[in-house]
Structures are given as C-alpha cells and as structure tokens.
Coordinates of C-alpha atoms in Angstrom, one line a residue:
D1 CA 2.2 -7.7 -22.9
G2 CA 1.9 -3.9 -22.8
T3 CA -1.9 -3.9 -22.2
A4 CA -4.2 -3.2 -19.3
R5 CA -7.6 -4.9 -19.1
V6 CA -10.8 -4.0 -17.3
L7 CA -12.8 -7.1 -16.1
D8 CA -16.4 -7.5 -15.0
T9 CA -16.0 -9.2 -11.6
T10 CA -19.3 -11.0 -11.8
S11 CA -18.9 -12.7 -15.2
G12 CA -15.1 -12.4 -15.7
R13 CA -15.8 -10.8 -19.2
V14 CA -13.1 -8.4 -20.5
L15 CA -14.9 -5.1 -20.8
Q16 CA -12.0 -3.1 -22.2
T17 CA -8.4 -3.6 -23.3
V18 CA -6.0 -0.6 -23.7
S19 CA -2.4 -0.4 -24.9
C20 CA 0.7 1.1 -23.4
D21 CA 3.1 0.7 -26.4
G22 CA 5.5 -0.5 -23.7
D23 CA 5.3 -2.3 -20.4
A24 CA 2.3 -1.5 -18.3
M25 CA 3.7 -0.7 -14.8
A26 CA 0.6 0.2 -12.8
A27 CA -3.1 0.7 -13.4
V28 CA -5.9 2.3 -11.4
L29 CA -9.6 2.8 -11.9
S30 CA -11.3 6.1 -11.0
P31 CA -13.7 5.8 -8.0
D32 CA -16.7 5.9 -10.4
G33 CA -15.2 3.3 -12.7
A34 CA -15.4 5.5 -15.7
R35 CA -11.7 6.1 -16.3
L36 CA -8.6 4.0 -16.3
G37 CA -5.1 5.4 -15.6
V38 CA -2.1 3.4 -16.7
A39 CA 1.6 4.1 -16.1
C40 CA 3.6 3.0 -19.1
D41 CA 7.3 2.4 -19.5
T42 CA 8.0 3.9 -22.9
N43 CA 11.4 5.7 -22.7
G44 CA 13.8 3.7 -20.6
M45 CA 14.8 4.0 -17.0
D46 CA 13.5 7.3 -15.8
V47 CA 10.9 8.7 -18.2
G48 CA 7.5 7.1 -18.7
T49 CA 4.0 8.0 -19.9
V50 CA 0.8 8.1 -17.9
R51 CA -2.3 7.5 -20.0
V52 CA -6.0 8.0 -19.0
F53 CA -8.6 6.1 -20.9
D54 CA -12.4 6.2 -21.0
V55 CA -13.5 2.7 -19.9
S56 CA -16.7 2.4 -21.9
S57 CA -15.1 3.4 -25.3
G58 CA -11.4 2.7 -24.7
K59 CA -10.7 6.1 -26.1
L60 CA -7.5 7.8 -24.9
I61 CA -8.4 11.0 -23.0
F62 CA -5.0 12.2 -21.7
D63 CA -1.4 11.2 -22.6
F64 CA 1.3 13.0 -20.6
Q65 CA 4.9 12.5 -19.8
D66 CA 5.9 11.6 -16.3
R67 CA 9.1 10.9 -14.5
F68 CA 9.5 7.6 -12.7
R69 CA 12.1 4.9 -12.4
V70 CA 10.9 1.6 -13.9
D71 CA 13.3 -0.4 -11.7
K72 CA 11.5 0.8 -8.6
P73 CA 7.8 0.4 -7.6
V74 CA 5.5 2.6 -9.7
W75 CA 2.1 3.8 -8.4
I76 CA -0.7 6.0 -9.5
R77 CA -3.8 7.0 -7.6
F78 CA -7.1 8.9 -8.2
S79 CA -8.4 11.2 -5.4
P80 CA -11.7 10.1 -3.9
D81 CA -13.7 12.4 -6.1
G82 CA -11.8 11.4 -9.2
S83 CA -10.8 15.0 -10.0
R84 CA -7.0 14.5 -9.3
L85 CA -4.5 11.8 -10.4
A86 CA -1.3 11.5 -8.4
T87 CA 1.8 10.0 -10.1
P88 CA 5.3 9.6 -8.8
D89 CA 6.3 13.1 -10.1
K90 CA 3.2 15.2 -10.4
V91 CA -0.5 15.8 -9.5
W92 CA -2.8 16.2 -12.5
D93 CA -6.3 17.7 -12.9
T94 CA -8.2 14.9 -14.7
R95 CA -10.8 17.3 -16.0
R96 CA -8.4 19.5 -17.9
A97 CA -5.1 17.6 -17.5
P98 CA -2.9 20.6 -16.8
E99 CA 0.3 20.0 -14.8
L100 CA -0.4 21.1 -11.2
Q101 CA 2.8 20.4 -9.5
R102 CA 6.4 19.5 -10.3
G103 CA 9.3 19.5 -8.0
D104 CA 11.8 17.3 -6.3
P105 CA 10.0 15.7 -3.3
P106 CA 11.6 12.7 -1.7
E107 CA 10.4 9.3 -3.0
P108 CA 7.3 8.7 -0.8
M109 CA 7.0 5.4 1.1
S110 CA 3.2 6.2 1.4
L111 CA 0.8 8.6 -0.3
D112 CA -2.7 9.5 0.8
F113 CA -5.5 11.9 -0.1
S114 CA -7.7 13.6 2.5
A115 CA -11.3 12.5 2.6
D116 CA -12.5 15.7 0.7
S117 CA -9.7 15.3 -1.9
S118 CA -8.3 18.8 -1.1
K119 CA -4.9 17.6 0.3
L120 CA -2.3 15.1 -0.5
F121 CA 0.0 13.7 2.1
G122 CA 3.4 12.0 1.5
A123 CA 6.0 10.5 3.9
G124 CA 9.5 9.3 3.0
A125 CA 13.2 9.6 3.2
G126 CA 14.8 13.0 3.9
A127 CA 18.3 14.2 4.3
G128 CA 21.2 11.8 4.0
G129 CA 19.8 9.1 1.7
D130 CA 18.5 5.6 2.5
W131 CA 21.1 4.2 4.9
A132 CA 22.9 7.4 6.1
M133 CA 19.6 9.2 6.7
T134 CA 19.5 11.8 9.4
A135 CA 15.8 12.9 9.0
A136 CA 12.5 11.7 7.6
T137 CA 10.2 14.1 5.7
V138 CA 6.4 14.4 5.9
R139 CA 4.8 16.8 3.5
T140 CA 1.3 18.1 2.8
W141 CA 0.2 19.6 -0.6
S142 CA -2.9 21.3 -1.8
T143 CA -4.4 19.4 -4.7
S144 CA -6.0 22.6 -6.1
N145 CA -2.7 24.3 -7.0
G146 CA 0.0 21.8 -6.0
Q147 CA 1.5 24.2 -3.5
E148 CA 3.1 22.7 -0.4
I149 CA 1.1 23.5 2.8
R150 CA 3.3 22.0 5.5
R151 CA 6.6 20.1 5.8
L152 CA 7.7 18.2 8.9
T153 CA 11.4 17.2 9.1
I154 CA 11.7 14.5 11.8
P155 CA 15.2 13.7 13.1
T156 CA 16.0 10.0 13.1
N157 CA 18.7 8.0 14.7
Y158 CA 18.2 4.8 12.8
P159 CA 18.5 3.7 9.2
G160 CA 16.2 4.6 6.3
I161 CA 12.4 4.9 6.4
D162 CA 11.0 2.0 4.5
V163 CA 7.4 1.9 5.8
S164 CA 5.0 4.7 6.7
A165 CA 1.3 5.0 7.2
F166 CA -1.2 7.8 8.0
S167 CA -4.1 7.6 10.4
P168 CA -7.5 8.1 8.7
D169 CA -7.9 11.6 10.1
H170 CA -4.3 12.4 9.2
S171 CA -3.5 13.5 12.7
K172 CA -0.7 10.9 13.1
V173 CA 1.9 9.4 10.9
L174 CA 3.8 6.1 11.6
L175 CA 7.4 5.8 10.4
A176 CA 9.2 2.5 10.5
S177 CA 12.6 1.2 9.5
R178 CA 13.7 -2.1 8.3
A179 CA 17.2 -2.1 9.7
I180 CA 19.9 -4.5 8.5
G181 CA 21.5 -6.4 11.4
Q182 CA 19.4 -4.9 14.1
A183 CA 15.8 -4.7 15.3
G184 CA 13.4 -2.5 13.5
V185 CA 11.9 0.6 14.9
A186 CA 8.3 2.0 14.6
Q187 CA 7.4 5.4 15.9
V188 CA 4.2 7.5 15.7
F189 CA 4.4 11.3 15.3
S190 CA 1.9 14.1 15.4
M191 CA 1.0 15.6 12.0
V192 CA 0.5 19.0 13.7
D193 CA 4.0 19.6 15.0
G194 CA 6.1 16.5 14.3
K195 CA 6.4 15.6 17.9
L196 CA 7.0 11.9 18.9
L197 CA 3.8 10.5 20.4
Y198 CA 5.0 7.0 21.2
E199 CA 7.3 4.2 20.0
L200 CA 5.9 0.8 19.5
P201 CA 7.7 -1.5 22.0
D202 CA 9.7 -4.5 21.0
N203 CA 8.2 -8.0 21.6
G204 CA 10.9 -9.2 24.0
W205 CA 12.1 -12.0 21.8
P206 CA 15.9 -12.8 22.3
F207 CA 17.9 -11.9 19.2
H208 CA 20.8 -14.3 19.2
G209 CA 20.9 -14.0 23.0
A210 CA 21.6 -10.3 22.7
G211 CA 18.6 -8.7 24.2
P212 CA 15.1 -7.6 22.9
F213 CA 14.3 -8.3 19.3
R214 CA 11.7 -7.2 16.9
D215 CA 12.3 -8.3 13.4
D216 CA 12.5 -5.8 10.5
I217 CA 9.2 -4.1 9.9
G218 CA 7.8 -4.7 6.5
S219 CA 4.3 -3.3 6.6
A220 CA 2.0 -1.0 8.7
S221 CA -1.5 0.4 8.4
F222 CA -4.2 2.0 10.5
S223 CA -7.7 0.7 10.9
A224 CA -10.5 2.7 9.2
D225 CA -11.8 3.9 12.5
G226 CA -8.3 5.0 13.6
S227 CA -8.3 2.9 16.8
R228 CA -5.8 0.2 15.8
I229 CA -2.5 -0.2 14.0
V230 CA -1.3 -3.5 12.4
T231 CA 2.4 -4.0 11.7
G232 CA 4.0 -6.9 10.0
E233 CA 7.5 -8.3 10.2
A234 CA 9.5 -8.7 7.0
G235 CA 10.7 -12.0 5.8
G236 CA 14.2 -13.5 6.4
G237 CA 15.8 -15.8 8.9
N238 CA 14.7 -19.2 10.1
H239 CA 12.0 -18.1 12.5
S240 CA 8.4 -17.0 12.5
H241 CA 7.5 -13.5 11.4
L242 CA 4.5 -12.1 13.3
G243 CA 1.8 -9.5 12.8
Y244 CA 0.9 -7.3 15.7
I245 CA -2.2 -5.3 16.6
W246 CA -1.6 -2.1 18.6
D247 CA -3.8 0.5 20.3
A248 CA -3.4 3.6 18.0
R249 CA -4.0 6.0 20.9
T250 CA -1.4 4.7 23.3
G251 CA 0.9 2.5 21.3
R252 CA 0.1 -0.5 23.7
K253 CA 0.5 -3.9 22.1
L254 CA -2.9 -5.7 22.1
H255 CA -2.3 -9.0 20.2
D256 CA 0.4 -11.1 18.6
L257 CA -0.8 -12.9 15.5
R258 CA 1.4 -16.0 15.6
T259 CA 1.2 -17.6 12.2
G260 CA 4.2 -19.8 12.1
N261 CA 5.3 -18.3 8.8
H262 CA 8.8 -17.8 7.6
Y263 CA 8.0 -15.0 5.2
G264 CA 6.7 -11.5 5.8
F265 CA 3.3 -10.6 7.2
V266 CA 1.0 -7.9 5.6
G267 CA -2.3 -7.1 7.3
T268 CA -5.3 -5.3 5.9
F269 CA -8.2 -4.1 8.1
S270 CA -11.8 -4.6 6.9
P271 CA -13.7 -1.3 6.3
D272 CA -15.6 -1.8 9.6
S273 CA -12.3 -2.3 11.4
R274 CA -13.5 -5.6 13.0
K275 CA -11.6 -8.1 10.9
L276 CA -8.0 -8.3 9.7
I277 CA -7.0 -10.2 6.6
G278 CA -3.3 -11.2 6.6
E279 CA -1.0 -12.3 3.8
V280 CA 1.0 -14.8 5.8
D281 CA 3.2 -16.9 3.5
S282 CA 3.5 -17.2 -0.2
D283 CA 0.5 -19.5 -0.2
V284 CA -1.3 -18.8 3.1
I285 CA -4.0 -16.2 3.8
G286 CA -5.6 -15.8 7.3
A287 CA -8.3 -13.8 9.0
W288 CA -8.5 -12.6 12.6
E289 CA -10.9 -10.9 14.9
V290 CA -9.4 -7.5 15.7
A291 CA -11.0 -7.2 19.1
R292 CA -9.6 -10.4 20.5
G293 CA -6.8 -11.3 18.1
K294 CA -8.4 -14.7 17.5
P295 CA -8.1 -16.6 14.2
I296 CA -11.3 -16.8 12.2
Y297 CA -10.0 -19.0 9.3
R298 CA -6.9 -19.9 7.4
L299 CA -6.6 -20.6 3.7
D300 CA -3.7 -22.8 2.8
H301 CA -2.2 -23.6 -0.6
I302 CA -3.4 -20.3 -2.2
N303 CA -1.0 -19.3 -4.9
Y304 CA -1.6 -15.6 -4.6
F305 CA 0.1 -12.7 -6.4
G306 CA -1.9 -10.0 -4.7
L307 CA -4.9 -9.4 -2.4
K308 CA -7.6 -6.8 -2.1
L309 CA -10.7 -6.3 -0.1
S310 CA -13.8 -5.0 -1.8
A311 CA -15.0 -1.5 -0.9
D312 CA -17.8 -2.8 1.4
G313 CA -15.5 -5.4 3.0
T314 CA -17.6 -8.4 2.1
R315 CA -15.3 -9.9 -0.5
I316 CA -11.7 -10.8 -0.8
L317 CA -10.2 -10.7 -4.3
I318 CA -7.1 -12.9 -4.7
L319 CA -5.0 -12.6 -7.8
S320 CA -3.1 -15.7 -8.8
R321 CA -0.5 -16.0 -11.6
E322 CA 1.3 -18.9 -13.0
D323 CA 3.8 -18.7 -15.8
D324 CA 4.0 -21.6 -18.3
P325 CA 7.0 -22.5 -20.5
S326 CA 5.7 -20.3 -23.3
K327 CA 6.0 -17.3 -21.1
V328 CA 2.3 -16.6 -21.2
A329 CA 0.9 -15.8 -17.7
Q330 CA -2.1 -17.8 -16.7
C331 CA -4.0 -15.5 -14.3
S332 CA -7.1 -15.8 -12.2
V333 CA -9.0 -13.9 -9.5
Q334 CA -10.6 -15.8 -6.7
V335 CA -13.6 -14.1 -5.2
R336 CA -14.1 -15.2 -1.6
D337 CA -16.5 -14.4 1.2
A338 CA -14.5 -12.2 3.6
A339 CA -16.4 -13.5 6.7
T340 CA -15.8 -17.2 6.0
G341 CA -13.2 -17.5 3.3
L342 CA -15.6 -19.5 1.2
L343 CA -14.8 -19.5 -2.5
L344 CA -17.6 -17.8 -4.5
N345 CA -16.2 -17.4 -8.0
I346 CA -13.0 -17.8 -10.1
I347 CA -12.4 -15.4 -12.9
E348 CA -9.7 -16.7 -15.3
F349 CA -7.9 -14.6 -18.0

C-alpha cells in the first residue's frame, strides 16, 4: 500500500509508519535502529526514490533520486556503522547525503561491506550479457569517496553468473551459474588476483543417464567463521533438490542435506557457524548441525514468505503472508527458538 512499518518485535506494536507515495520496493533499518531507508517506485520502470526517515519521529531526513528497475529485485543496505547507504546505483553518506558514486557498474548478484565499513564489494555479470557472458566482474570500492579500488575480470566458459558470495574476510569470492539444460558450476576465486582456487565437485547423480549431474545452483553463502560454504540447488524437475555443506578451505564436500524437497534450497548459517537453517520447500523449514550434517528439527506446514535469523542467532523470524479476496494482505511474523524451533510469539499485522 505504499507504506513501510517499523514493528516492536516483543509486543507487535507498530512504532512508525512512513509513506512512499508509490510502491515500497525494499526497506532496511540502520544498525542502531534509528533510521529507516525505503526504496520507492515513483517514476516508472527505471527511476525511483530512496527515502531515509527518522524512526522515532517519522520525519523524512533525506529524499534522493536513484536509478533502479522495478521489474528486477531492488535492495538497499546500510554499512555496519550506519554512515553509508548503498543503493542499486549509488553510495550515499547518510550524515550529509551527498552523492558519493555514480557510474555504470554491472548489476551485482551480491553486495557486501567490509567489517570496518571502509570498502564495498560487488560481484556480477561482466562482458557479453547474461547468457553470452565471457567474463564475470568483481569490484571493490572505497566508501569514503566512491572510487574503485580494484577490479577483477574473471573469464568464464559457462552461462551467466546468477549467484555469488564473499567470504567474511573478503579473501575469496564464490561465483556460480544456474545453467539451462546443463549442470550448474560453482567456483571459488582469490580476491587478491582473481585466480581460481577450486571448483566445487558435482554430486555424481546421473542426469538422464548422461553422466554427472548437479542441479542448477540457486543460493550460496559462507559461514561467519569462514570455514564452511553452503550451496542450495534451485527448484525445477521432478526430483529432490539438495543443500550441500563444503569445506571453504579446500572445496571438499562434507555433507549432503537430503530434504526430499522439489523446490529450491536456501541455507543460512547461525552467527556462531554451528547451525544451518534451511528454507526447504514452500512450507518447510529445517535445521541441521553444521559439524555432522545431522538434522536437528523440521518445521512442516509453515506458510513462510521470508526468513531471518536474529543478530545473536537465538531466534528465527518467519514472515507469513496470505492474501484474502479483498486484496488486503494478512501478515504475521513467527518468532521461534533457533535451537529447538519452538514457537515463542506471533506478531500479526
């Protein structure tokens, strides 16, 4: 309805409601919770507005024009210290709101800040476009002035990069493809010189009797301690789609997470890197021990629209959405214990 709401996760009370004057495409809270950034679709297909509000008063602090396509995923993100806001086209200083950087970078498949907020890393498609791509591009920018620090152009011999992820120390980047009509490919490169460190091996399943098969790769991420990688297969076809846990140092496969699902798998490591929360099917969420790959619990019949872990890793926040005939979305957030899956609270709005 063109608004973004800030909720108290204990009581479910709406603390603040702000307006976009158009569709609200994405929203993010600053790390200290004091400011709310909202990407708004106000001018059609390729021009939008990003607004930053004060949460306590609802007052509009900044309102600046940005360039993003509303028919593609839109994201915005604060740096860890809250001083920078990255949008699809620019990096902004949230203390003064000057434009820091504008250019023509490739559309990033992933974007990440360094721990000290001084650098911004992006990985995505390079020369040749999505399906005729001959190279992937990994770039590093300074957040103080928006200048590019380093660019790695990595030759590819497979279709477009659709998944990428950075190790926590930003020494490695994983690039993966979701190839149509062939097995996906996942490779890990050095962020120092762009050299290939290893390729994740296929799982040895027969693909229509035509040799090794690993399904399209739909998700990937590193654990917080940098020791593990989780990849998830994308949905499609009448067969299970698995999650895999890998050794991030060697690329050796450690565990298959056999879930029996027919949809894609998306795994999220807990902050202590000991547990993995997996979005298995459209209504199933599971948890595994990372060390042994053993299931901890499985939550069935969860009509979830999105999933997040709390910053300390003790809670799972599950957003559910149901549309009624009047087109008003009935939404709720389930707050669950991450260790047991036990339901603690339901926030309805």
